[in-house]
mmCIF file of C-alpha atoms in Angstrom:
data_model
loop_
_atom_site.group_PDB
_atom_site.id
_atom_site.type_symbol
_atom_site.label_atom_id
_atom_site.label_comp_id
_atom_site.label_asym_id
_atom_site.label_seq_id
_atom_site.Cartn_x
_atom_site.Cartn_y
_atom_site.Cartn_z
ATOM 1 C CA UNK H 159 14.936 21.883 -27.888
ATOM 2 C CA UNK H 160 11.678 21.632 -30.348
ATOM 3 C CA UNK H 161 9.495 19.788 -28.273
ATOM 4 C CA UNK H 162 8.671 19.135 -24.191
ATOM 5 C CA UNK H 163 6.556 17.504 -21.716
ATOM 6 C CA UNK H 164 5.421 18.256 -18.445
ATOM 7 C CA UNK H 165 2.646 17.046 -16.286
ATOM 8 C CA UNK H 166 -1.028 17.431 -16.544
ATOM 9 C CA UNK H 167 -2.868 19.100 -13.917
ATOM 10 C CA UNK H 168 -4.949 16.912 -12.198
ATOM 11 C CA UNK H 169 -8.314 15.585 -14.592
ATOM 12 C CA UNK H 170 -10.996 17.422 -12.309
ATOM 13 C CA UNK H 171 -8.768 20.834 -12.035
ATOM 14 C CA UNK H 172 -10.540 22.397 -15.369
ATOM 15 C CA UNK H 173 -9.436 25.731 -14.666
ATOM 16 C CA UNK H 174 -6.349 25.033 -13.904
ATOM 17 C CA UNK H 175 -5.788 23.152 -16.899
ATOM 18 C CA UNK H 176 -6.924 25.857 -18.782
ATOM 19 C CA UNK H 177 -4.860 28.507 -17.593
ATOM 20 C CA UNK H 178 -1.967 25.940 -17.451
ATOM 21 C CA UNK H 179 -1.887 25.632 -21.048
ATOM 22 C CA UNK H 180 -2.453 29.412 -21.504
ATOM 23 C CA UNK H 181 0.928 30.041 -19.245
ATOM 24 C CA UNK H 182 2.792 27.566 -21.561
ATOM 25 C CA UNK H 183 1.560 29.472 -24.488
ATOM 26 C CA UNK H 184 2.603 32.902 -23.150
ATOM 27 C CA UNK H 185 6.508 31.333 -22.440
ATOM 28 C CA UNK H 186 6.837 30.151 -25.917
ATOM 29 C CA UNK H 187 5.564 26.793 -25.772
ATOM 30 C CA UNK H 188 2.167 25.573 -27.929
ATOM 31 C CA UNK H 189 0.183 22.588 -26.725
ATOM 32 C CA UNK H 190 0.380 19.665 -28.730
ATOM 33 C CA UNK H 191 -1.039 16.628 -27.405
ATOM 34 C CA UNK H 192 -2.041 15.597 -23.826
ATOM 35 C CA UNK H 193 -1.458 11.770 -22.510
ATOM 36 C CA UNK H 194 -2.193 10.284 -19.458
ATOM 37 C CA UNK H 195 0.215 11.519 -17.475
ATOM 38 C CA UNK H 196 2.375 14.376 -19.579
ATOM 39 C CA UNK H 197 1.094 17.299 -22.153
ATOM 40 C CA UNK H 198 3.347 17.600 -25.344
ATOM 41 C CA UNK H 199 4.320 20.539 -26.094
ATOM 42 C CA UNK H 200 6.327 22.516 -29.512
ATOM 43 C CA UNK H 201 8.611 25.524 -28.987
ATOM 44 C CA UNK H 202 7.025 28.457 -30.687
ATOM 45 C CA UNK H 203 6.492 31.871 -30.099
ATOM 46 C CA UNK H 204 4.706 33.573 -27.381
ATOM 47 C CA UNK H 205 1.362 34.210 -27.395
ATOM 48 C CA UNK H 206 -1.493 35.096 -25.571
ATOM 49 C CA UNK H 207 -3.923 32.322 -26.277
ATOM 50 C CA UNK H 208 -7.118 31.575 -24.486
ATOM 51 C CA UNK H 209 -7.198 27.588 -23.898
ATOM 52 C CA UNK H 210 -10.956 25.739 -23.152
ATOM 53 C CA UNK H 211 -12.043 22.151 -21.802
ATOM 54 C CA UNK H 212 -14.732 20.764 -22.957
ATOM 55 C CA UNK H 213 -15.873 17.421 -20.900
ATOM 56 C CA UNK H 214 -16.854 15.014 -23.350
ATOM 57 C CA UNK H 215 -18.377 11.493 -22.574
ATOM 58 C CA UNK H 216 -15.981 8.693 -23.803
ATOM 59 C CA UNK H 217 -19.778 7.059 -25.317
ATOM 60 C CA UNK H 218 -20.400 10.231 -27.627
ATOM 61 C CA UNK H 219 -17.129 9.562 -29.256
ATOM 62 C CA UNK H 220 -16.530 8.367 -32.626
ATOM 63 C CA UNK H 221 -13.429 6.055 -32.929
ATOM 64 C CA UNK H 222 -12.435 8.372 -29.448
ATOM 65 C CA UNK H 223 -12.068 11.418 -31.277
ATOM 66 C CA UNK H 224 -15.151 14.281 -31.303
ATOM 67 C CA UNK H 225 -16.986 14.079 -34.357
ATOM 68 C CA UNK H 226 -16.495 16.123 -37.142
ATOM 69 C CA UNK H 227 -19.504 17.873 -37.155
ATOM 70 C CA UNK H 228 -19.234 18.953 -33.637
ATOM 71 C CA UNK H 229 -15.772 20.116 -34.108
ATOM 72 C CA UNK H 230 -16.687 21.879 -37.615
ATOM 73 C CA UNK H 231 -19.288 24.085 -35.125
ATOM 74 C CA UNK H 232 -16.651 24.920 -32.750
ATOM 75 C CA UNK H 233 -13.861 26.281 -35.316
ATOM 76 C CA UNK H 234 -17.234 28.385 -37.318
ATOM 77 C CA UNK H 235 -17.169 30.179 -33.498
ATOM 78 C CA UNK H 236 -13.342 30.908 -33.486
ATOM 79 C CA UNK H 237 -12.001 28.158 -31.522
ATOM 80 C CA UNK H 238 -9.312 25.954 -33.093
ATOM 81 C CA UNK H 239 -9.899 21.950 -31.709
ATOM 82 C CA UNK H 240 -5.904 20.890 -30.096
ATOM 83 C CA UNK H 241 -6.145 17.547 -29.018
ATOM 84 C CA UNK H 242 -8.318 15.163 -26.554
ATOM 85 C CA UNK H 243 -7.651 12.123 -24.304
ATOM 86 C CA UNK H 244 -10.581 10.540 -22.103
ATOM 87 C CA UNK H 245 -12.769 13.003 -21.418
ATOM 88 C CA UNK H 246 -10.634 16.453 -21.612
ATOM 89 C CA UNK H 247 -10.888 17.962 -25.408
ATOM 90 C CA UNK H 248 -8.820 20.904 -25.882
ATOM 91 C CA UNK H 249 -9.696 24.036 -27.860
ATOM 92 C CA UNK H 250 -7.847 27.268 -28.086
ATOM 93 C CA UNK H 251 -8.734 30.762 -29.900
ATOM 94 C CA UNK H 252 -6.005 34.079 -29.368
ATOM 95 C CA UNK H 253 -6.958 36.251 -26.350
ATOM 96 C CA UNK H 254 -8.159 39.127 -28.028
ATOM 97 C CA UNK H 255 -10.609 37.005 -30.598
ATOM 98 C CA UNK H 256 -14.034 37.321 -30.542
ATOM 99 C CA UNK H 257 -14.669 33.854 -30.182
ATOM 100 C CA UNK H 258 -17.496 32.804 -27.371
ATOM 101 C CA UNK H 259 -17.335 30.894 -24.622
ATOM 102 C CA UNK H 260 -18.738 27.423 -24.655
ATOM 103 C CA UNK H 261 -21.353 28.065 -22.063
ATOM 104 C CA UNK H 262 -23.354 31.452 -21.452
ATOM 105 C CA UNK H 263 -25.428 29.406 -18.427
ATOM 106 C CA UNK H 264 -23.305 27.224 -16.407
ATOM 107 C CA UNK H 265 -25.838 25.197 -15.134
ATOM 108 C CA UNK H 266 -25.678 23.676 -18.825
ATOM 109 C CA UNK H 267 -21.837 23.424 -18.532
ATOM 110 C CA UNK H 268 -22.626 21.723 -15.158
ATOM 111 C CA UNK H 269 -24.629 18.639 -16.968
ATOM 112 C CA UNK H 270 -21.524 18.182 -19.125
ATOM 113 C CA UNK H 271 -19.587 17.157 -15.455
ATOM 114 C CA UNK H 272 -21.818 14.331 -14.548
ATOM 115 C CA UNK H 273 -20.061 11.706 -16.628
ATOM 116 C CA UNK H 274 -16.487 12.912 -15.300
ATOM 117 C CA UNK H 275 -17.409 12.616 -11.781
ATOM 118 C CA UNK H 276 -19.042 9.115 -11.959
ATOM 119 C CA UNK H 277 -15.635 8.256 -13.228
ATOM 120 C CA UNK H 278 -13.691 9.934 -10.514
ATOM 121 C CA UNK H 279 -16.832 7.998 -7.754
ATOM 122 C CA UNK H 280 -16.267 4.578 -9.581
ATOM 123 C CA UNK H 281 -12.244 5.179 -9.308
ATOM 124 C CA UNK H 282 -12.420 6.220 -5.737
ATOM 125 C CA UNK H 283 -14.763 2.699 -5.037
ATOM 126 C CA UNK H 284 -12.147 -0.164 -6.754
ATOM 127 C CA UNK H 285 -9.600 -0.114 -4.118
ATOM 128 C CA UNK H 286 -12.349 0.563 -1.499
ATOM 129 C CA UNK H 287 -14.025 -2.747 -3.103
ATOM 130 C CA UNK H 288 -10.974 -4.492 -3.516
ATOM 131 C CA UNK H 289 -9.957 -4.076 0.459
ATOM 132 C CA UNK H 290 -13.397 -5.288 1.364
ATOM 133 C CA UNK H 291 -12.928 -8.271 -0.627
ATOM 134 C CA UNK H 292 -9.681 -9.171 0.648
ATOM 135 C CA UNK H 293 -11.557 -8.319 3.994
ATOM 136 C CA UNK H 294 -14.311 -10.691 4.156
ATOM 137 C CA UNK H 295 -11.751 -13.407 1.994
ATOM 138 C CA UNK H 296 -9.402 -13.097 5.315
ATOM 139 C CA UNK H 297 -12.125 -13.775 7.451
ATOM 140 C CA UNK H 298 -13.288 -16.429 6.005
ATOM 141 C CA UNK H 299 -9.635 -18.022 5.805
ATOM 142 C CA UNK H 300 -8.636 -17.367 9.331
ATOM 143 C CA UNK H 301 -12.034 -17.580 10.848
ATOM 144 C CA UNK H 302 -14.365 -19.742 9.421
ATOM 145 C CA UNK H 303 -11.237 -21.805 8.878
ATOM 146 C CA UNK H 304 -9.481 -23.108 11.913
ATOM 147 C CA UNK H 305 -7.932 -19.972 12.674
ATOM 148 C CA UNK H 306 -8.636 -16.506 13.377
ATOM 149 C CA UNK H 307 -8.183 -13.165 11.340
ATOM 150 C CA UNK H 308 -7.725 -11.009 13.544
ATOM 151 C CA UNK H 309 -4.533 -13.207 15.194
ATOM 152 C CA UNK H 310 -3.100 -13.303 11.705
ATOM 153 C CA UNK H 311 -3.150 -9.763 11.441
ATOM 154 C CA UNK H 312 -1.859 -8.564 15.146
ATOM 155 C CA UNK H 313 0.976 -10.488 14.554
ATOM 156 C CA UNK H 314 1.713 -9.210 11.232
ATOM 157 C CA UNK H 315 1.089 -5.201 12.581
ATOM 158 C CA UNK H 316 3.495 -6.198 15.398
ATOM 159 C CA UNK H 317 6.333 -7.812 13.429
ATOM 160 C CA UNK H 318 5.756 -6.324 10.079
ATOM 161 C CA UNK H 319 4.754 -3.007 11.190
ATOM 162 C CA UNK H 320 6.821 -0.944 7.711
ATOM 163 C CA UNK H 321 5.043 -3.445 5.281
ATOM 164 C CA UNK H 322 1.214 -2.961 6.502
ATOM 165 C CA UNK H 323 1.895 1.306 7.278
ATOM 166 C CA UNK H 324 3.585 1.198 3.523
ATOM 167 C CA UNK H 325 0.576 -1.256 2.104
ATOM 168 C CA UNK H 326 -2.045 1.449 3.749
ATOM 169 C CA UNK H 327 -0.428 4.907 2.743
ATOM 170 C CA UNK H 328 -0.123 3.765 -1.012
ATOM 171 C CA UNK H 329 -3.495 2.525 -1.034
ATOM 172 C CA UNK H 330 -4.597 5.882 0.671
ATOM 173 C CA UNK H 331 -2.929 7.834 -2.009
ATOM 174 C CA UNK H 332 -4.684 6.099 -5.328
ATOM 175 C CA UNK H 333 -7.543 6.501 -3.222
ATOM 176 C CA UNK H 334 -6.956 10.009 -1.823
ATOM 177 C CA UNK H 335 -6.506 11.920 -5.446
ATOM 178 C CA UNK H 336 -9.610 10.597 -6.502
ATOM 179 C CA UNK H 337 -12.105 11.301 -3.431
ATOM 180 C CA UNK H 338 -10.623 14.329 -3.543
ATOM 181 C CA UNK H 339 -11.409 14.636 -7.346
ATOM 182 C CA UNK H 340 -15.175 13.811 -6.942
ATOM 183 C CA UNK H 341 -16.021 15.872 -3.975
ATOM 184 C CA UNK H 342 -14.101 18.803 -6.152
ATOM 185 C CA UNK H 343 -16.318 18.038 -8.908
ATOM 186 C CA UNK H 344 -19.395 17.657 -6.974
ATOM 187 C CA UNK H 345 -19.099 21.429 -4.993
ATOM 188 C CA UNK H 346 -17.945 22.422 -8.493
ATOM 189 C CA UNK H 347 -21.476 20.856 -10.343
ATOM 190 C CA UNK H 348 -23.587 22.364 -7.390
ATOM 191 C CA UNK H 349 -21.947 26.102 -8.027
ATOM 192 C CA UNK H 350 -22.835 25.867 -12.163
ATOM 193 C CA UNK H 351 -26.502 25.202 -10.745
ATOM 194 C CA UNK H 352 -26.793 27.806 -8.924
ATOM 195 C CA UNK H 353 -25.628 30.327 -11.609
ATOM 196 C CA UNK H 354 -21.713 30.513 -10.648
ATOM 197 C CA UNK H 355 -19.577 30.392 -13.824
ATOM 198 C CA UNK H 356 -16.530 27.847 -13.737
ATOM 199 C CA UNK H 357 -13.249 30.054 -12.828
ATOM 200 C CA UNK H 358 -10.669 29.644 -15.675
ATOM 201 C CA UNK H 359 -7.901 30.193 -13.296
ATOM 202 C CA UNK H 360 -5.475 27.421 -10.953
ATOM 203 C CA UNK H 361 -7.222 26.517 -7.708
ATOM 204 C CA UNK H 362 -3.930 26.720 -5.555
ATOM 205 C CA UNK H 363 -5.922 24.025 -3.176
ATOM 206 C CA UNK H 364 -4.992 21.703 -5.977
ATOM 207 C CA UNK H 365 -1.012 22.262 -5.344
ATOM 208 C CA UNK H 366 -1.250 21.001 -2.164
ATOM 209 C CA UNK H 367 -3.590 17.870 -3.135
ATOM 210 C CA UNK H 368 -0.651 16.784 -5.540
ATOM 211 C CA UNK H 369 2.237 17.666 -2.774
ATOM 212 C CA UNK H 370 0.197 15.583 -0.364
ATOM 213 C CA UNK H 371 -0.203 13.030 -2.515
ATOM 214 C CA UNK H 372 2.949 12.257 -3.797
ATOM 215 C CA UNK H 373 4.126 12.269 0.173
ATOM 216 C CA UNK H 374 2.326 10.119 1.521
ATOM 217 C CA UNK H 375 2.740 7.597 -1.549
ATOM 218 C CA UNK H 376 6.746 8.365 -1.539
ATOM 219 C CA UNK H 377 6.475 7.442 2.131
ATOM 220 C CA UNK H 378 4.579 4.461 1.413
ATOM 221 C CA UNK H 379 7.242 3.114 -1.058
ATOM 222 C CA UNK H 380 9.753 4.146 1.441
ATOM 223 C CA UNK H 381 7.978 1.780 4.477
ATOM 224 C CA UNK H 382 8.047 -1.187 1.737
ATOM 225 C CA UNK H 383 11.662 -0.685 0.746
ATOM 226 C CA UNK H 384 12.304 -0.446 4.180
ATOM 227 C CA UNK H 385 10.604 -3.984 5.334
ATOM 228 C CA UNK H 386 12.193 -5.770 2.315
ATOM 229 C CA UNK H 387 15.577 -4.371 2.409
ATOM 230 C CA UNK H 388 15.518 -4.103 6.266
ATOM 231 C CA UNK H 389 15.979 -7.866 6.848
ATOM 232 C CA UNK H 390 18.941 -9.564 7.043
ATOM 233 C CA UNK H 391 19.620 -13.404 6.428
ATOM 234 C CA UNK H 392 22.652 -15.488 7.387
ATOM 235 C CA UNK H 393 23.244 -19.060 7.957
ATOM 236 C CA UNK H 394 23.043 -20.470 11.669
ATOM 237 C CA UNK H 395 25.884 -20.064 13.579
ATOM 238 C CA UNK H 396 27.625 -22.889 15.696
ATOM 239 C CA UNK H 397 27.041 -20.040 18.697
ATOM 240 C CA UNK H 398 25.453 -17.369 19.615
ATOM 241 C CA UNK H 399 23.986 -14.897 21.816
ATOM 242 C CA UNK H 400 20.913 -14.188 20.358
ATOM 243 C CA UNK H 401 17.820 -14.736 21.886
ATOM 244 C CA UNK H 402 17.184 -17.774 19.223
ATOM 245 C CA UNK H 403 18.408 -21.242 20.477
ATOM 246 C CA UNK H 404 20.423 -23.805 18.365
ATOM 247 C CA UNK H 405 19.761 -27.665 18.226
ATOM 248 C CA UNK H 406 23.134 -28.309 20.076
ATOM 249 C CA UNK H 407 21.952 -26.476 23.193
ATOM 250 C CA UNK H 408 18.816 -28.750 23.459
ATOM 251 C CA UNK H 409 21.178 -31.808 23.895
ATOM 252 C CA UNK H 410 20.924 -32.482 19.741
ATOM 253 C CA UNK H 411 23.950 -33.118 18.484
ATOM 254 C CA UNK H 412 24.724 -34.032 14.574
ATOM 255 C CA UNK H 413 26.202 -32.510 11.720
ATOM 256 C CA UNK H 414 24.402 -29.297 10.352
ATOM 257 C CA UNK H 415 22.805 -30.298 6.939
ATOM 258 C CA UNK H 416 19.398 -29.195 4.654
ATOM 259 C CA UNK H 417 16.343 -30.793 5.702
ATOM 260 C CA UNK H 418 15.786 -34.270 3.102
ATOM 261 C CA UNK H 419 12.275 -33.868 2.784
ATOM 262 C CA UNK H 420 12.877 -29.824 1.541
ATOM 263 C CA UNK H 421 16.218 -29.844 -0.010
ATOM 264 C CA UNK H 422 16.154 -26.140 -0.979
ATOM 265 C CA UNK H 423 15.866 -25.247 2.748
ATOM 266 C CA UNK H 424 18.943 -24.699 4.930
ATOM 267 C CA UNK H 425 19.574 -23.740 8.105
ATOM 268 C CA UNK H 426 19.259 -20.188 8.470
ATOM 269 C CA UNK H 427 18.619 -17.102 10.862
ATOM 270 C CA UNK H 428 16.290 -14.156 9.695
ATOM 271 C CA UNK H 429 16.632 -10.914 11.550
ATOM 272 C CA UNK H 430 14.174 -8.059 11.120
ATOM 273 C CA UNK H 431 13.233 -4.865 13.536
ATOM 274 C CA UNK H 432 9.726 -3.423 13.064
ATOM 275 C CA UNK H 433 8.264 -0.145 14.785
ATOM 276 C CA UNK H 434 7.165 -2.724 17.348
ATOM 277 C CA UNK H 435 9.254 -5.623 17.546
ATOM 278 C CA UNK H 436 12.550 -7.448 16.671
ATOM 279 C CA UNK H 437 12.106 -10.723 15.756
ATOM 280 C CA UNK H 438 14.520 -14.193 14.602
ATOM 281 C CA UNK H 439 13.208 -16.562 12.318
ATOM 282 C CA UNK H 440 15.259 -19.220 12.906
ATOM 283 C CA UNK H 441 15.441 -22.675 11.216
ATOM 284 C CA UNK H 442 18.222 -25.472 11.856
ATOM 285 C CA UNK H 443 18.504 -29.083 10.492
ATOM 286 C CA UNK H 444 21.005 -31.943 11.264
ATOM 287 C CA UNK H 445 21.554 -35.439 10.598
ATOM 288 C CA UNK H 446 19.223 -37.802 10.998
ATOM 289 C CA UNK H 447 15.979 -35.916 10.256
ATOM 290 C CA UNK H 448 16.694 -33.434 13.366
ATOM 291 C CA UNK H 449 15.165 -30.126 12.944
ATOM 292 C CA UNK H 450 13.632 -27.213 14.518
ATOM 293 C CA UNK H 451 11.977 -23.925 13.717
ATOM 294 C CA UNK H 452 11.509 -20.717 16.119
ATOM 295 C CA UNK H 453 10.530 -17.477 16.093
ATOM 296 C CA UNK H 454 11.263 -15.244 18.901
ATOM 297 C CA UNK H 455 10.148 -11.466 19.858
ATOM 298 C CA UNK H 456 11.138 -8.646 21.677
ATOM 299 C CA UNK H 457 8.117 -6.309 21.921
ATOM 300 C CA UNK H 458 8.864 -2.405 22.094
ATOM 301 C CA UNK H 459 5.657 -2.341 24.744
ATOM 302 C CA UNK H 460 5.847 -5.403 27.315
ATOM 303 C CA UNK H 461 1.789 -4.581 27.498
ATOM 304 C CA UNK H 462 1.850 -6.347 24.310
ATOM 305 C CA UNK H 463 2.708 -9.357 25.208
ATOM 306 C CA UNK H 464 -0.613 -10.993 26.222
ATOM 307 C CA UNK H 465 -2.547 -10.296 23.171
ATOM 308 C CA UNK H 466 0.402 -11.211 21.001
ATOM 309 C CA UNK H 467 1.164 -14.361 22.836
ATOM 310 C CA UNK H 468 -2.667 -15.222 21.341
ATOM 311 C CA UNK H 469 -2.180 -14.596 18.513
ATOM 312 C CA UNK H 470 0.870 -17.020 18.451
ATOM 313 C CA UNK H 471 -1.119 -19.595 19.377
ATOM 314 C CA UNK H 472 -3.576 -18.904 16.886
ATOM 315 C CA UNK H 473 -1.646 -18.883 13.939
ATOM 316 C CA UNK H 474 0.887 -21.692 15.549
ATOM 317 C CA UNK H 475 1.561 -24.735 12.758
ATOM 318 C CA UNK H 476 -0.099 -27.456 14.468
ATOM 319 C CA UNK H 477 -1.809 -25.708 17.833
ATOM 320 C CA UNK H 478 -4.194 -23.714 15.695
ATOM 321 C CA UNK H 479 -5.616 -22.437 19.263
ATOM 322 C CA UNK H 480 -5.279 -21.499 22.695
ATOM 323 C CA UNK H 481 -7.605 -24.102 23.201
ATOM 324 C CA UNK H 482 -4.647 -26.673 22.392
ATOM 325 C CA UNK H 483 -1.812 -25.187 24.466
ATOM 326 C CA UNK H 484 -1.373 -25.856 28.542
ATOM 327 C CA UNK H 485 0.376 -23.444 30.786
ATOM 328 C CA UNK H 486 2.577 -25.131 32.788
ATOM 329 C CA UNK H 487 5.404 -23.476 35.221
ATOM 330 C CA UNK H 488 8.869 -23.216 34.469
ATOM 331 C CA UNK H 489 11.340 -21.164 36.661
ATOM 332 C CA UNK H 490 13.005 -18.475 35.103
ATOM 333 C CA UNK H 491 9.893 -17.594 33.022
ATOM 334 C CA UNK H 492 7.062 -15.553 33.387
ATOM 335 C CA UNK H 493 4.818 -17.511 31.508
ATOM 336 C CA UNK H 494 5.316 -20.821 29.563
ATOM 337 C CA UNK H 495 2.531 -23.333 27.180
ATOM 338 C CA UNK H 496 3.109 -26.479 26.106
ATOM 339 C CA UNK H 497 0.787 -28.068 23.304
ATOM 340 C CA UNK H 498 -0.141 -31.897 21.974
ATOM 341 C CA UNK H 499 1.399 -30.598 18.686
ATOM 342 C CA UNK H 500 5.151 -30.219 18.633
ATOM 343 C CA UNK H 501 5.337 -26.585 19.807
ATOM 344 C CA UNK H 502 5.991 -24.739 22.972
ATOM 345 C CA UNK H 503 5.712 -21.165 24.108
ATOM 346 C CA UNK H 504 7.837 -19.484 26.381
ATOM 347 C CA UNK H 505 7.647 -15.714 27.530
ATOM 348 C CA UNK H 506 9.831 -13.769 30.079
ATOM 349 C CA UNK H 507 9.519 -9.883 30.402
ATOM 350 C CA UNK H 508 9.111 -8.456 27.011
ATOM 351 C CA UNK H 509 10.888 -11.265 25.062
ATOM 352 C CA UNK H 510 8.529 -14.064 23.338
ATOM 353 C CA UNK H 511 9.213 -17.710 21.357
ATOM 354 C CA UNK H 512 7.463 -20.389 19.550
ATOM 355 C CA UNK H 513 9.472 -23.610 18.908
ATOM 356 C CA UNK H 514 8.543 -26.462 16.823
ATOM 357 C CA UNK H 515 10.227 -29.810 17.081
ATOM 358 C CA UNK H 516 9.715 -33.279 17.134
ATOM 359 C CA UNK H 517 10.202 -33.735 20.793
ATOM 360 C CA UNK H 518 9.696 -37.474 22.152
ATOM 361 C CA UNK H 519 8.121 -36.555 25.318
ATOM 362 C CA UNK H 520 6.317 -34.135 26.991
ATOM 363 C CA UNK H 521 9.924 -33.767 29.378
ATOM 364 C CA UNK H 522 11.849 -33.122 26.934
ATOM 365 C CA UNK H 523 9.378 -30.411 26.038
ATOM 366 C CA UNK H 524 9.980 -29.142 29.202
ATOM 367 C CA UNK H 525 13.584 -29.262 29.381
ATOM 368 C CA UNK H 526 13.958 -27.302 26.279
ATOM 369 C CA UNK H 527 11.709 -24.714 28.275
ATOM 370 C CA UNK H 528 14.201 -25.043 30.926
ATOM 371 C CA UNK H 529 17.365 -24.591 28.528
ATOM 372 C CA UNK H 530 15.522 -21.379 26.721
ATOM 373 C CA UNK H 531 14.913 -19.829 30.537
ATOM 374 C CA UNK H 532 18.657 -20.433 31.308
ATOM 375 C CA UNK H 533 19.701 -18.621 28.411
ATOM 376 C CA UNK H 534 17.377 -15.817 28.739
ATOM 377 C CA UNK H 535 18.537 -15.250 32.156
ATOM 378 C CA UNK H 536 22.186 -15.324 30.780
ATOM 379 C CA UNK H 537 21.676 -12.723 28.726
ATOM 380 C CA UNK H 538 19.929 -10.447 31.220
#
């Protein structure tokens, strides 16, 4: 094997880079060329070789490479110019040479820092900015709207618990590496100030950063794959003993077909299980324009139940509100709503539904209550 890659140390981890390369050297392996994410390196034979980073503002470039002259001044001092990328230019001279160091007063070296850790501030601020965004955008839809944001989002913690922890850790590693970076950079710029030389050797600190990192983003990914891959869809039974409740058991009777309007759409059961929650997403059609759509809970934590039963009603089809839904007893349930808008809400214990249909009357309303309280108590 002629040639091999590995991965960079981290951008802000100069020593480390530095002696990094140096180790490479010393095993029989000569830097190359550095990318974004992997060094190249060519099989040669070991040396000991003294590797430097020189931090290099993108805007003094010419064409993105150093310019001649300035690379002409470091090979008259000894040092032989590798490769660059970004901001990291590599230059390497053999150990025993008499070649200088860049810097004899590392408050100089420190200036040379600034525009690195700008870059590593603005990196650390897009996601930050982005969440904000999609912050105030939310609030605006949900709130300002005829909604509420807040609603929108307890119900999504409760049943997609996996999705928002996976959406959260990910988003905490990109941001993670680089807060990490800048606050490195900025103890590291206050140091050269004050006299302290940069230290040419691995910060075993950074190790850990890049274990931690690729943990908590690995979990991340692992919470997403979970909440897609999780779920499991399957046509609507004729029966069941689910919590979910089928047309037929409402007194509908017809032949199971798609809904006309939305011919794609067929009648269908989706099961997932959260952290918090199971829930049913259930959707049934029949003949003659007969439909109706459900979800129903069951919370880990009955505590949960009042806030979540808000936030139900607040992100209902047609309610919209608690403002729009009426308690109303029905035996066998610890709590049932009815609104002006096609849906009903029925709660017993830890278990929750919605329903939408187009009942006739405000009884049959009811008696679908009724039915759902019935079954409940079955099962129990």
């Amino acid at each position: 094997m002629k040639h091999k890659y590995s991965l960079n140390p981290k951008e802000f981890d100069l020593g480390g880079t530095e002696k990094f390369y140096s180790d490479m050297a010393a095993k029989g392996w000569k830097l190359v060329s550095r990318g974004v994410f992997l060094s190249r390196f060519e099989k040669s034979e070991p040396e000991a070789v003294r590797y430097r980073i020189e931090i290099v503002s993108p805007k003094l470039l010419e064409n993105g490479k150093l310019p001649e002259e300035q690379v002409g001044i470091y090979e008259d001092c000894g040092w032989e110019y590798v490769t660059g990328r970004g901001f990291h230019h590599v230059f390497r001279a053999p150990d025993d040479s008499d070649a200088p160091e860049f810097y004899l007063d590392p408050a100089q070296q420190a200036e040379t820092l600034q525009a690195l850790r700008k870059q590593y501030i603005w990196n650390a601020m897009i996601p930050l900015v982005y969440v904000l965004l999609f912050t105030i955008l939310s609030f605006f839809r949900w709130n300002v709207a005829d909604g509420h944001w807040f609603a929108a989002f307890y119900q999504s913690w409760v049943a997609d618990t996996y999705l928002i922890i996976g959406d959260v850790l990910i988003l905490f590693g990109l941001v993670f590496r680089d807060v990490w970076g800048m606050v490195y950079l900025s103890r590291l710029y206050h140091k050269m100030q004050k006299g302290i030389p940069l230290n040419h050797e691995s910060d075993g600190r950074h190790y850990f950063l890049r274990l931690a990192q690729w943990t908590i983003t690995i979990v991340g990914l692992g919470c997403l794959c979970w909440d897609t891959f999780c779920g499991q869809t399957f046509p609507m039974p004729l029966e069941t003993k689910e919590p979910y409740i089928l047309l037929k058991e409402l007194g509908v009777s017809g032949e199971r077909t798609t809904n006309h309007p939305y011919s794609d759409r067929e009648s269908e059961v989706v099961y997932k299980k959260s952290l918090l929650a199971e829930s049913w997403t259930a959707q049934e059609f029949v003949q003659d324009q007969q439909w109706l759509h459900q979800k129903v809970y069951i919370l880990q934590r009955p505590g949960m139940m009042e806030q979540f039963v808000e936030s139900l009603m607040y992100n209902s089809t047609f309610g919209r509100s608690p403002d729009n839904f009426t308690e109303i007893e029905i035996q066998g349930l610890d709590h049932a709503w009815v609104s002006k808008s096609l849906e009903c809400i029925a709660v017993k214990d830890n278990k929750a539904i919605i329903l939408t249909h187009l009942w006739e009357s405000s009884e049959e309303m009811t008696d679908s209550l009724q039915r759902i309280a019935q079954k409940w108590a079955a099962m129990d």
